[in-house]
Coordinates of C-alpha atoms and ligand atoms in Angstrom, one line a residue:
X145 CA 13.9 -30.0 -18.9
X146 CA 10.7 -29.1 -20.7
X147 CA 9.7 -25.5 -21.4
X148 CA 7.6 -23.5 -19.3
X149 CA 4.5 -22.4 -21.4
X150 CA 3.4 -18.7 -21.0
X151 CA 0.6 -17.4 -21.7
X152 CA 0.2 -13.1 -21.8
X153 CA -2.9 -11.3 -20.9
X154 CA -3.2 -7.5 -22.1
X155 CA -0.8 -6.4 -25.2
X156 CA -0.3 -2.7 -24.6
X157 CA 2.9 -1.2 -23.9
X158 CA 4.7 -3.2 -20.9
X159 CA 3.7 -6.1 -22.0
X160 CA 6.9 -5.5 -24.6
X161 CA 9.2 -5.5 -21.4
X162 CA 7.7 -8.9 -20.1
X163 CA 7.3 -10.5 -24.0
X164 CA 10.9 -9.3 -24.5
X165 CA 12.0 -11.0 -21.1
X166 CA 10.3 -14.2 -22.0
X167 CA 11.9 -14.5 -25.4
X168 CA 15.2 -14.0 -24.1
X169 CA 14.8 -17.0 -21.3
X170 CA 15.5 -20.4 -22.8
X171 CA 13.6 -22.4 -20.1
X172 CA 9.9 -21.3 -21.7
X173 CA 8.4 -21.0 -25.0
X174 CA 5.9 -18.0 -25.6
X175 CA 2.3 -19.6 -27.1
X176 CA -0.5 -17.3 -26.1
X177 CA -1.3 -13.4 -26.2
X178 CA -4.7 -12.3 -25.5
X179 CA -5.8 -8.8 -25.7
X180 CA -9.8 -6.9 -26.5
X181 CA -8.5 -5.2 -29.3
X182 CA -8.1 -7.8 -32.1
X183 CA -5.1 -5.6 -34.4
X184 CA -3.3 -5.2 -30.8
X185 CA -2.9 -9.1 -30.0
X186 CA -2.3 -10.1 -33.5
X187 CA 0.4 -7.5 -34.0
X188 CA 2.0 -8.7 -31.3
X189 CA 1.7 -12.6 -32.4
X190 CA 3.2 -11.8 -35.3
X191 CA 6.3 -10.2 -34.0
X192 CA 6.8 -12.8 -31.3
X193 CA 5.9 -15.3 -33.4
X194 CA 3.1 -16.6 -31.2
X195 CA 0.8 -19.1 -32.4
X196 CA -2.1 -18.8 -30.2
X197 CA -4.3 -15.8 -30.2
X198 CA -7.2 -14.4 -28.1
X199 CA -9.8 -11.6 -27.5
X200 CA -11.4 -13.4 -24.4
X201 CA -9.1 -13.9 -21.6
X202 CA -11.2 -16.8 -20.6
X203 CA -10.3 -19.2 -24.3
X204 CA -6.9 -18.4 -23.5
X205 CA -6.7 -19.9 -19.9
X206 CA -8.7 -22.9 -21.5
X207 CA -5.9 -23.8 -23.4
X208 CA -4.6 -26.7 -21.5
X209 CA -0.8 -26.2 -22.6
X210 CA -0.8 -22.9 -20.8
X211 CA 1.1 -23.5 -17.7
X212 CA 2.1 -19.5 -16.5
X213 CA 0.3 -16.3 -17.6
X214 CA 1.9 -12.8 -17.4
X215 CA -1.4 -10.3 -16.9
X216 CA -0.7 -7.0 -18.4
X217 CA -3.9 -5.1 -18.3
X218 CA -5.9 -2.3 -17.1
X219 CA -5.9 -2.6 -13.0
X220 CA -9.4 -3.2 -13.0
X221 CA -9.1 -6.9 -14.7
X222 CA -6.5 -7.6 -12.3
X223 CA -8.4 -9.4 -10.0
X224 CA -10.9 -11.1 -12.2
X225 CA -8.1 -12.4 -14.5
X226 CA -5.8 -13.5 -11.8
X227 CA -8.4 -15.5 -10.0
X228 CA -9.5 -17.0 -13.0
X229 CA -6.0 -18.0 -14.5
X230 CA -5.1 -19.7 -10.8
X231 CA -8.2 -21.9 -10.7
X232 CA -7.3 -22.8 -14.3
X233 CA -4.5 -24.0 -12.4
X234 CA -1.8 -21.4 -14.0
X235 CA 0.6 -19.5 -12.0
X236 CA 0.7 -15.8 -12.4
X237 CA 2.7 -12.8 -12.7
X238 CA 0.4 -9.5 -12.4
X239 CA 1.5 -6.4 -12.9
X240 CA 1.4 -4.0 -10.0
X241 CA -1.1 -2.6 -8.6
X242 CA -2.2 -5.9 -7.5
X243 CA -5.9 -4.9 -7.8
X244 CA -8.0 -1.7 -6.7
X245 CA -9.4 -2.5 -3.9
X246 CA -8.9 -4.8 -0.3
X247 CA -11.5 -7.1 -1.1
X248 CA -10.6 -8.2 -4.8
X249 CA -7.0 -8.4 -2.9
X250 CA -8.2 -10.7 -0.6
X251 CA -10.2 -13.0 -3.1
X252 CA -6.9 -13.2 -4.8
X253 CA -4.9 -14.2 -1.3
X254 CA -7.6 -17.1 -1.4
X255 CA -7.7 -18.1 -4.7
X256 CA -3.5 -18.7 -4.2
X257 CA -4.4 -20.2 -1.0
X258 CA -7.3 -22.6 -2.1
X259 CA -5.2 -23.7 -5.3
X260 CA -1.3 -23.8 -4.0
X261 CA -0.3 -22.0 -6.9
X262 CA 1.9 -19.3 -7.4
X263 CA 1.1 -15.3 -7.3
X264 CA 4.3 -13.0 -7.9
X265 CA 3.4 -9.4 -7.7
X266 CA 5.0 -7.7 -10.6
X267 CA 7.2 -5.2 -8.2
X268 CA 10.1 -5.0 -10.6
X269 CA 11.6 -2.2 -8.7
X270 CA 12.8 -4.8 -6.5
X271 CA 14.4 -6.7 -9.5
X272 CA 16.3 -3.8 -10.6
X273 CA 20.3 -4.6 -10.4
X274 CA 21.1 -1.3 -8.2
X275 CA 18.9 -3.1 -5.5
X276 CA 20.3 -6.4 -5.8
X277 CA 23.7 -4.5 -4.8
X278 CA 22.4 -2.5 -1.8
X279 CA 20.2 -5.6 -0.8
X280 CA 23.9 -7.1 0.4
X281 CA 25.0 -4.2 2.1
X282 CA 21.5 -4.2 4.0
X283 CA 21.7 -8.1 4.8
X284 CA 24.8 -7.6 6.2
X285 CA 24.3 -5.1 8.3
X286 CA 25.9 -2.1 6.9
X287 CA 22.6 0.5 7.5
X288 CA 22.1 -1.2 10.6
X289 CA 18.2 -0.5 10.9
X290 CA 16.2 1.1 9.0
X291 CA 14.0 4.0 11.0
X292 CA 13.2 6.1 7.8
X293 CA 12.3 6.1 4.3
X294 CA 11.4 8.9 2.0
X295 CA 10.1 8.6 -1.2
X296 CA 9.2 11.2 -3.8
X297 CA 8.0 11.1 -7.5
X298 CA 7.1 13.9 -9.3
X299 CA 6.1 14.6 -12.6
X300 CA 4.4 18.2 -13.4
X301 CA 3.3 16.9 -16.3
X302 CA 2.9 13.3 -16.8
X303 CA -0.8 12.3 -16.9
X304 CA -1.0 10.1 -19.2
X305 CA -4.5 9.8 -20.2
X306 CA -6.5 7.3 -21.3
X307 CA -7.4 4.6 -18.6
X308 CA -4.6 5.3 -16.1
X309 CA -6.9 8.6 -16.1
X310 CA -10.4 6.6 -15.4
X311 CA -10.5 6.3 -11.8
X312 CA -13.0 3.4 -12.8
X313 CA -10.7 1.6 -14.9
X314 CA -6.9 2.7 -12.6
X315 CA -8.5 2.7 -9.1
X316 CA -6.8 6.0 -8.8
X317 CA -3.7 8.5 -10.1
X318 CA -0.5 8.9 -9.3
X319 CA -0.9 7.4 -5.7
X320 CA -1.5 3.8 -6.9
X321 CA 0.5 4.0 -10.8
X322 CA 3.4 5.1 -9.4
X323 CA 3.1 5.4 -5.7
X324 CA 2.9 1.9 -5.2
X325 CA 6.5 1.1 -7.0
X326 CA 8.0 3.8 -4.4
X327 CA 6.1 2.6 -1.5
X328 CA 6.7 -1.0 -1.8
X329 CA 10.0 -0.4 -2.7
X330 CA 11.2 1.0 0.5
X331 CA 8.6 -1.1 2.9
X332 CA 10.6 -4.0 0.9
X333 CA 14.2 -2.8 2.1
X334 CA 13.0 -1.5 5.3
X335 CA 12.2 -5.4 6.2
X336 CA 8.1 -5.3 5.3
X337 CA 7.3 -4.3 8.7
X338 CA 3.6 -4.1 10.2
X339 CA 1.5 -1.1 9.3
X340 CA 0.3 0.9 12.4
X341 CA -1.6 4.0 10.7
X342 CA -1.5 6.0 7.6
X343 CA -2.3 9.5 7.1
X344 CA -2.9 11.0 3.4
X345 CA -3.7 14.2 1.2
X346 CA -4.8 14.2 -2.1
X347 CA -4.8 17.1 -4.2
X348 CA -7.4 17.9 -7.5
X349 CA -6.1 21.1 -8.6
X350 CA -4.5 21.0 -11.7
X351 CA -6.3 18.3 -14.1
X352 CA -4.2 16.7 -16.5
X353 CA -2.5 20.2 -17.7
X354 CA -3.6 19.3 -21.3
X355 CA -3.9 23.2 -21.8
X356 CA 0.0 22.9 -21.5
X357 CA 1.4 24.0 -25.3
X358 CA 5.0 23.6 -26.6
X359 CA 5.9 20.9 -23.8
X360 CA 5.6 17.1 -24.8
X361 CA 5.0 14.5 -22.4
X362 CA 3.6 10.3 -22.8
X363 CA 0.5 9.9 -23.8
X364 CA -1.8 6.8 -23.5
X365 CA -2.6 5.3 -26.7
X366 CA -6.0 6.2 -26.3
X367 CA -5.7 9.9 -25.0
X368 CA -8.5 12.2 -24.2
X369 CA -8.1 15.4 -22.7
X370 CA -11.7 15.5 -21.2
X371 CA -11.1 12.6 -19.2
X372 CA -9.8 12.8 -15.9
X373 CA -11.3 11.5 -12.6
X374 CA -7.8 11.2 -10.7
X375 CA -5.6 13.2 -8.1
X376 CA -3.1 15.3 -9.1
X377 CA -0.9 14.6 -6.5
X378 CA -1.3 12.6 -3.2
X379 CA 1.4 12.7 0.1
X380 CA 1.5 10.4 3.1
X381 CA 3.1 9.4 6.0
X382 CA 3.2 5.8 6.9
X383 CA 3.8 4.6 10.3
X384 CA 4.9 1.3 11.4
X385 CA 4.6 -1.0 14.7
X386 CA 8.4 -1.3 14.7
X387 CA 9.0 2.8 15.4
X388 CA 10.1 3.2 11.4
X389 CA 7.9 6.0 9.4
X390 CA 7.9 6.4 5.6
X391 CA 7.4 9.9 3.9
X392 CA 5.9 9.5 0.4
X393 CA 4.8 12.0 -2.1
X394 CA 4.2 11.3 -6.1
X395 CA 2.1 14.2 -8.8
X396 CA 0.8 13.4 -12.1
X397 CA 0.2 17.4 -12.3
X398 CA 2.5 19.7 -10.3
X399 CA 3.9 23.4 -10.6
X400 CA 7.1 21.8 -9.9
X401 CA 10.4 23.2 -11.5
X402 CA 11.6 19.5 -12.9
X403 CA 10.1 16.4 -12.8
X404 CA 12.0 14.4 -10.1
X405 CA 12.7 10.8 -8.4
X406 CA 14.3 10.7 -5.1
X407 CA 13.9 7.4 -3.1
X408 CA 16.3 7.2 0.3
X409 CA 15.8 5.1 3.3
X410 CA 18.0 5.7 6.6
X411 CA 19.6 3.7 9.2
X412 CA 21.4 3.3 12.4
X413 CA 24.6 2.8 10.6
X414 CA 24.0 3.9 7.5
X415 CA 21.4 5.2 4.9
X416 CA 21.1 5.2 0.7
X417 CA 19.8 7.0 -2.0
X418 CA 18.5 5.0 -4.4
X419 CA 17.2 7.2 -7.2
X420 CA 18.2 8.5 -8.7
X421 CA 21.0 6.9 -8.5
X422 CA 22.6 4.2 -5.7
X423 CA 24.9 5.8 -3.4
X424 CA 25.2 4.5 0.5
X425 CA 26.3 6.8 3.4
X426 CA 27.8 5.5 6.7
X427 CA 30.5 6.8 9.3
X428 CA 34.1 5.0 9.3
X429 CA 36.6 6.4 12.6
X430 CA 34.3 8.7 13.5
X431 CA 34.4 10.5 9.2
X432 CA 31.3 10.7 7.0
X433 CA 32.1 8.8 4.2
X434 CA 29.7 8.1 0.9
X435 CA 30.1 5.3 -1.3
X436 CA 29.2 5.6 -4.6
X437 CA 29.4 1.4 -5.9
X438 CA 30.8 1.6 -9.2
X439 CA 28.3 0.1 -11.2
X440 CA 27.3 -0.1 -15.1
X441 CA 23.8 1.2 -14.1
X442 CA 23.5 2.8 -10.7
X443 CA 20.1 3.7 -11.7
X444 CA 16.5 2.0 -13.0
X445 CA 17.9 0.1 -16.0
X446 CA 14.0 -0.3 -16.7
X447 CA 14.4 -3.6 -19.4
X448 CA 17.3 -5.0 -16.9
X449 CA 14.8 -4.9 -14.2
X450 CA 12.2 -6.7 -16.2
X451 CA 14.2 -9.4 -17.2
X452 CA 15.1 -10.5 -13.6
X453 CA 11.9 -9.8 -12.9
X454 CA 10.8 -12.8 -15.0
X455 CA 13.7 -14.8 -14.8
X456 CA 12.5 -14.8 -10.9
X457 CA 9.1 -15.4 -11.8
X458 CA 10.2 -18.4 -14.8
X459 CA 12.3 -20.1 -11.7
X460 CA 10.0 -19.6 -8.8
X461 CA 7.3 -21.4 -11.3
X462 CA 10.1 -24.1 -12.2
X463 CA 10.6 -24.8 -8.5
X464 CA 13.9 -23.7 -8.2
X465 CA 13.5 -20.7 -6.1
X466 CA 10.3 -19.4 -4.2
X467 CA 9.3 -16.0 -5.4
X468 CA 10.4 -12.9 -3.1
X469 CA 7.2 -11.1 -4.5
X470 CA 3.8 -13.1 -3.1
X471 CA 0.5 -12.5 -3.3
X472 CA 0.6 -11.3 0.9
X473 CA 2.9 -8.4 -0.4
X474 CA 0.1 -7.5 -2.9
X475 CA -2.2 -7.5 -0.4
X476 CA -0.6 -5.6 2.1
X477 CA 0.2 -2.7 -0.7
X478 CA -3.6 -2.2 -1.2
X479 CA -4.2 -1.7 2.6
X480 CA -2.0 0.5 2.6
X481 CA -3.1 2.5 -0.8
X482 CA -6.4 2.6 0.1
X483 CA -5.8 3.8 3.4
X484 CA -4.3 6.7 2.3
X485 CA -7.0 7.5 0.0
X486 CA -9.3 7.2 3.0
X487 CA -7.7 9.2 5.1
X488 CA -7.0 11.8 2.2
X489 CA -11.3 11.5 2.3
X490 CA -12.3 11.6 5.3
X491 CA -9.0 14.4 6.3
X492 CA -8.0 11.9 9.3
X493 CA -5.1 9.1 10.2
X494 CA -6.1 5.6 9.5
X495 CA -5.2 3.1 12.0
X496 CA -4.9 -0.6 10.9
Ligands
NAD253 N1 5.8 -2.3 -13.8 C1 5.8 -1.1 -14.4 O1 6.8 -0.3 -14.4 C2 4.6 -0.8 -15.2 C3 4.7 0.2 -16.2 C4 3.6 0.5 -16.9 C5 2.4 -0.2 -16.7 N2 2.3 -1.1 -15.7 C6 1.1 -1.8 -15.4 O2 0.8 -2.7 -16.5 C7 -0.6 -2.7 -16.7 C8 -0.9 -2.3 -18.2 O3 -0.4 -1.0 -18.4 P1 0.0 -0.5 -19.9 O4 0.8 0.8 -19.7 O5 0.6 -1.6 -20.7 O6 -1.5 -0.1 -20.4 P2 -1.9 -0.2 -22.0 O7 -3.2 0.6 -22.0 O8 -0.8 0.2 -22.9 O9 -2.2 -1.7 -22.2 C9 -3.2 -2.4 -21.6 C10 -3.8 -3.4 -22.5 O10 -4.7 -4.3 -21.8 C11 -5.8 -4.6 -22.7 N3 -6.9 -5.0 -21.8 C12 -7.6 -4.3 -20.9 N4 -8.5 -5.1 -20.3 C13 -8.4 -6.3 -20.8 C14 -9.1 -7.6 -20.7 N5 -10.0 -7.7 -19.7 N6 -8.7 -8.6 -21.4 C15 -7.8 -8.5 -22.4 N7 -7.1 -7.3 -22.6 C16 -7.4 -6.3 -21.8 C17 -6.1 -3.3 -23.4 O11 -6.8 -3.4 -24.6 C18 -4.6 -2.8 -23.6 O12 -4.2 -3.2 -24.9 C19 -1.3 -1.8 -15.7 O13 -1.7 -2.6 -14.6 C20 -0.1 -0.9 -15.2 O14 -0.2 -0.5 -13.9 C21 3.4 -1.4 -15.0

């Protein structure tokens, strides 16, 4: 079998995660890196050994020996870049958020449509191998269903600056960055039911915190304290046409004690917490029991995750599987997103 050629799109710092993935799959070959900053994209060639290299997105899908492009850059390019790289007739794997706004998801929805190739969401929550083992106790029944998710991250001090701080440039804070990784993650277990209404707050009360002294925290590479046009913080509650609701709170800025990650979704027969780390709670002869799987990493094992991430993105291209991450699921996330940062707006529920 002949290697898959990839192609990346934006060399900051995940795209390490997906370049290390690809290097470490023996069904593709890595032969093209494109990024605006010229030092960026040639560092990177270099230490991947990569012999094409780009500073317009647009020579890169010309190249006629690119058959799959990872797209690794600011949210903004997200839709331009993935609509362009399918009717060059590559498939793509773009990093999460999907886009910024319904629309540009849409276009995208009919640029997979019009050209039958393939749009994987880069959702590598899902991917991550504590999810892979609670995925077969939810198949088989064991949480019966699932009625309620709840889903909190919060970091008090974790703005990171640079564009992920440029509404413009992110489409928004914490709600989209790292909202959209809890959100989807439990709309995915829960069995991707229908939307029925959303209802949102966001909160601008903090800034990014950079008068904070003697506490460190990650920084974009290209930092600037005077730039902020994001939330702080942003709740919801998410209902569903099935009865099931989802609870959902995330903070870039918060007067918080700890930074925290707690994901849990409950059924009928059972519920789990997932972060931060996998244990499952059900009822045996009328006793509460918990069941903590022994596992090497019951947690996010972030690089893991990656790698099945594009190991199920390599084989969905190759035929061999068909991604569980399509474009629809993209879509459905920026409803959903901007929903709530309508009704955080206009201080009202949203009903789809
Ligand atoms: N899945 C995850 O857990 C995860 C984690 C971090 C970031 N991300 C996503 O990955 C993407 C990149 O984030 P990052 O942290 O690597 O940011 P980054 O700022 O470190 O890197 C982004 C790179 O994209 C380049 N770029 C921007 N627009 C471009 C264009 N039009 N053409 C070519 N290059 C362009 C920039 O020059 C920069 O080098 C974002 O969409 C972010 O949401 C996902």
């Amino acid at each position: 079998m002949s290697e898959l050629k990839i192609g990346l799109i934006g060399t900051g710092s995940i795209s390490e995660s997906h370049l290390q993935a690809y290097q470490a799959n023996p069904k593709v070959k890595l032969i093209a890196v494109c990024d605006l900053n010229e030092e960026r994209v040639r560092n990177t060639a270099e230490k991947y050994n990569i012999p094409h290299v780009y500073t317009d997105y647009r020579e890169l899908l010309a190249n006629p020996e690119v058959q799959a492009v990872s797209i690794c850059t600011w949210n903004n390019s997200h839709a331009e870049i993935s609509i362009a790289a399918l009717r060059a007739g590559k498939n793509v794997l773009c990093e999460k958020p999907l886009c910024k706004t319904v629309d540009e998801a849409l276009q995208i929805e009919q640029a997979v449509r019009e050209t039958g190739k393939l749009l994987q969401v880069g959702y590598v929550r899902r991917h991550a191998s504590n999810i892979a083992v609670l995925k077969k106790f939810i198949d088989a029944g064991d949480l019966g269903g699932i009625y309620y998710a709840k889903a909190s991250l919060i970091r008090r001090l974790g703005n990171p600056g640079g564009w992920f701080a440029d509404r413009e440039r992110s489409g928004g804070g914490p709600l989209i960055d790292i909202g959209v990784h809890a959100i989807d993650l439990c709309w995915y277990l829960m069995g991707k039911p229908k939307v029925k209404s959303v209802s949102g707050n966001t909160y601008n009360k903090l800034g990014n915190r950079s008068n904070i002294q003697n506490y460190e925290f990650y920084q974009a590479a290209d930092y600037d304290a005077s730039l902020n046009t994001v939330e702080d913080m942003a709740n919801a509650l998410i209902r569903f046409e099935n009865g099931a609701s989802l609870m959902v709170d995330v903070s870039f800025s918060l007067h918080a004690k700890d930074n925290s990650a707690q994901i849990n979704i409950y059924g009928d027969k059972g519920g789990a917490e997932i972060e931060p780390v996998l244990s499952i709670v059900t009822e045996r002869h009328d006793t509460i029991i918990n069941i903590d799987p022994q596992i090497s990493t019951p947690g996010f094992d972030f690089q893991g995750a990656f790698d099945r991430e594009i190991n199920h993105f390599v084989d969905s291209c190759l035929g061999l599987i068909e991604t569980n991450s399509p474009v629809e699921d993209g879509v459905e996330m920026i409803k959903i997103l901007n929903a709530i940062y309508q009704s955080a707006a206009e201080g009202r529920e949203i009903h789809f």
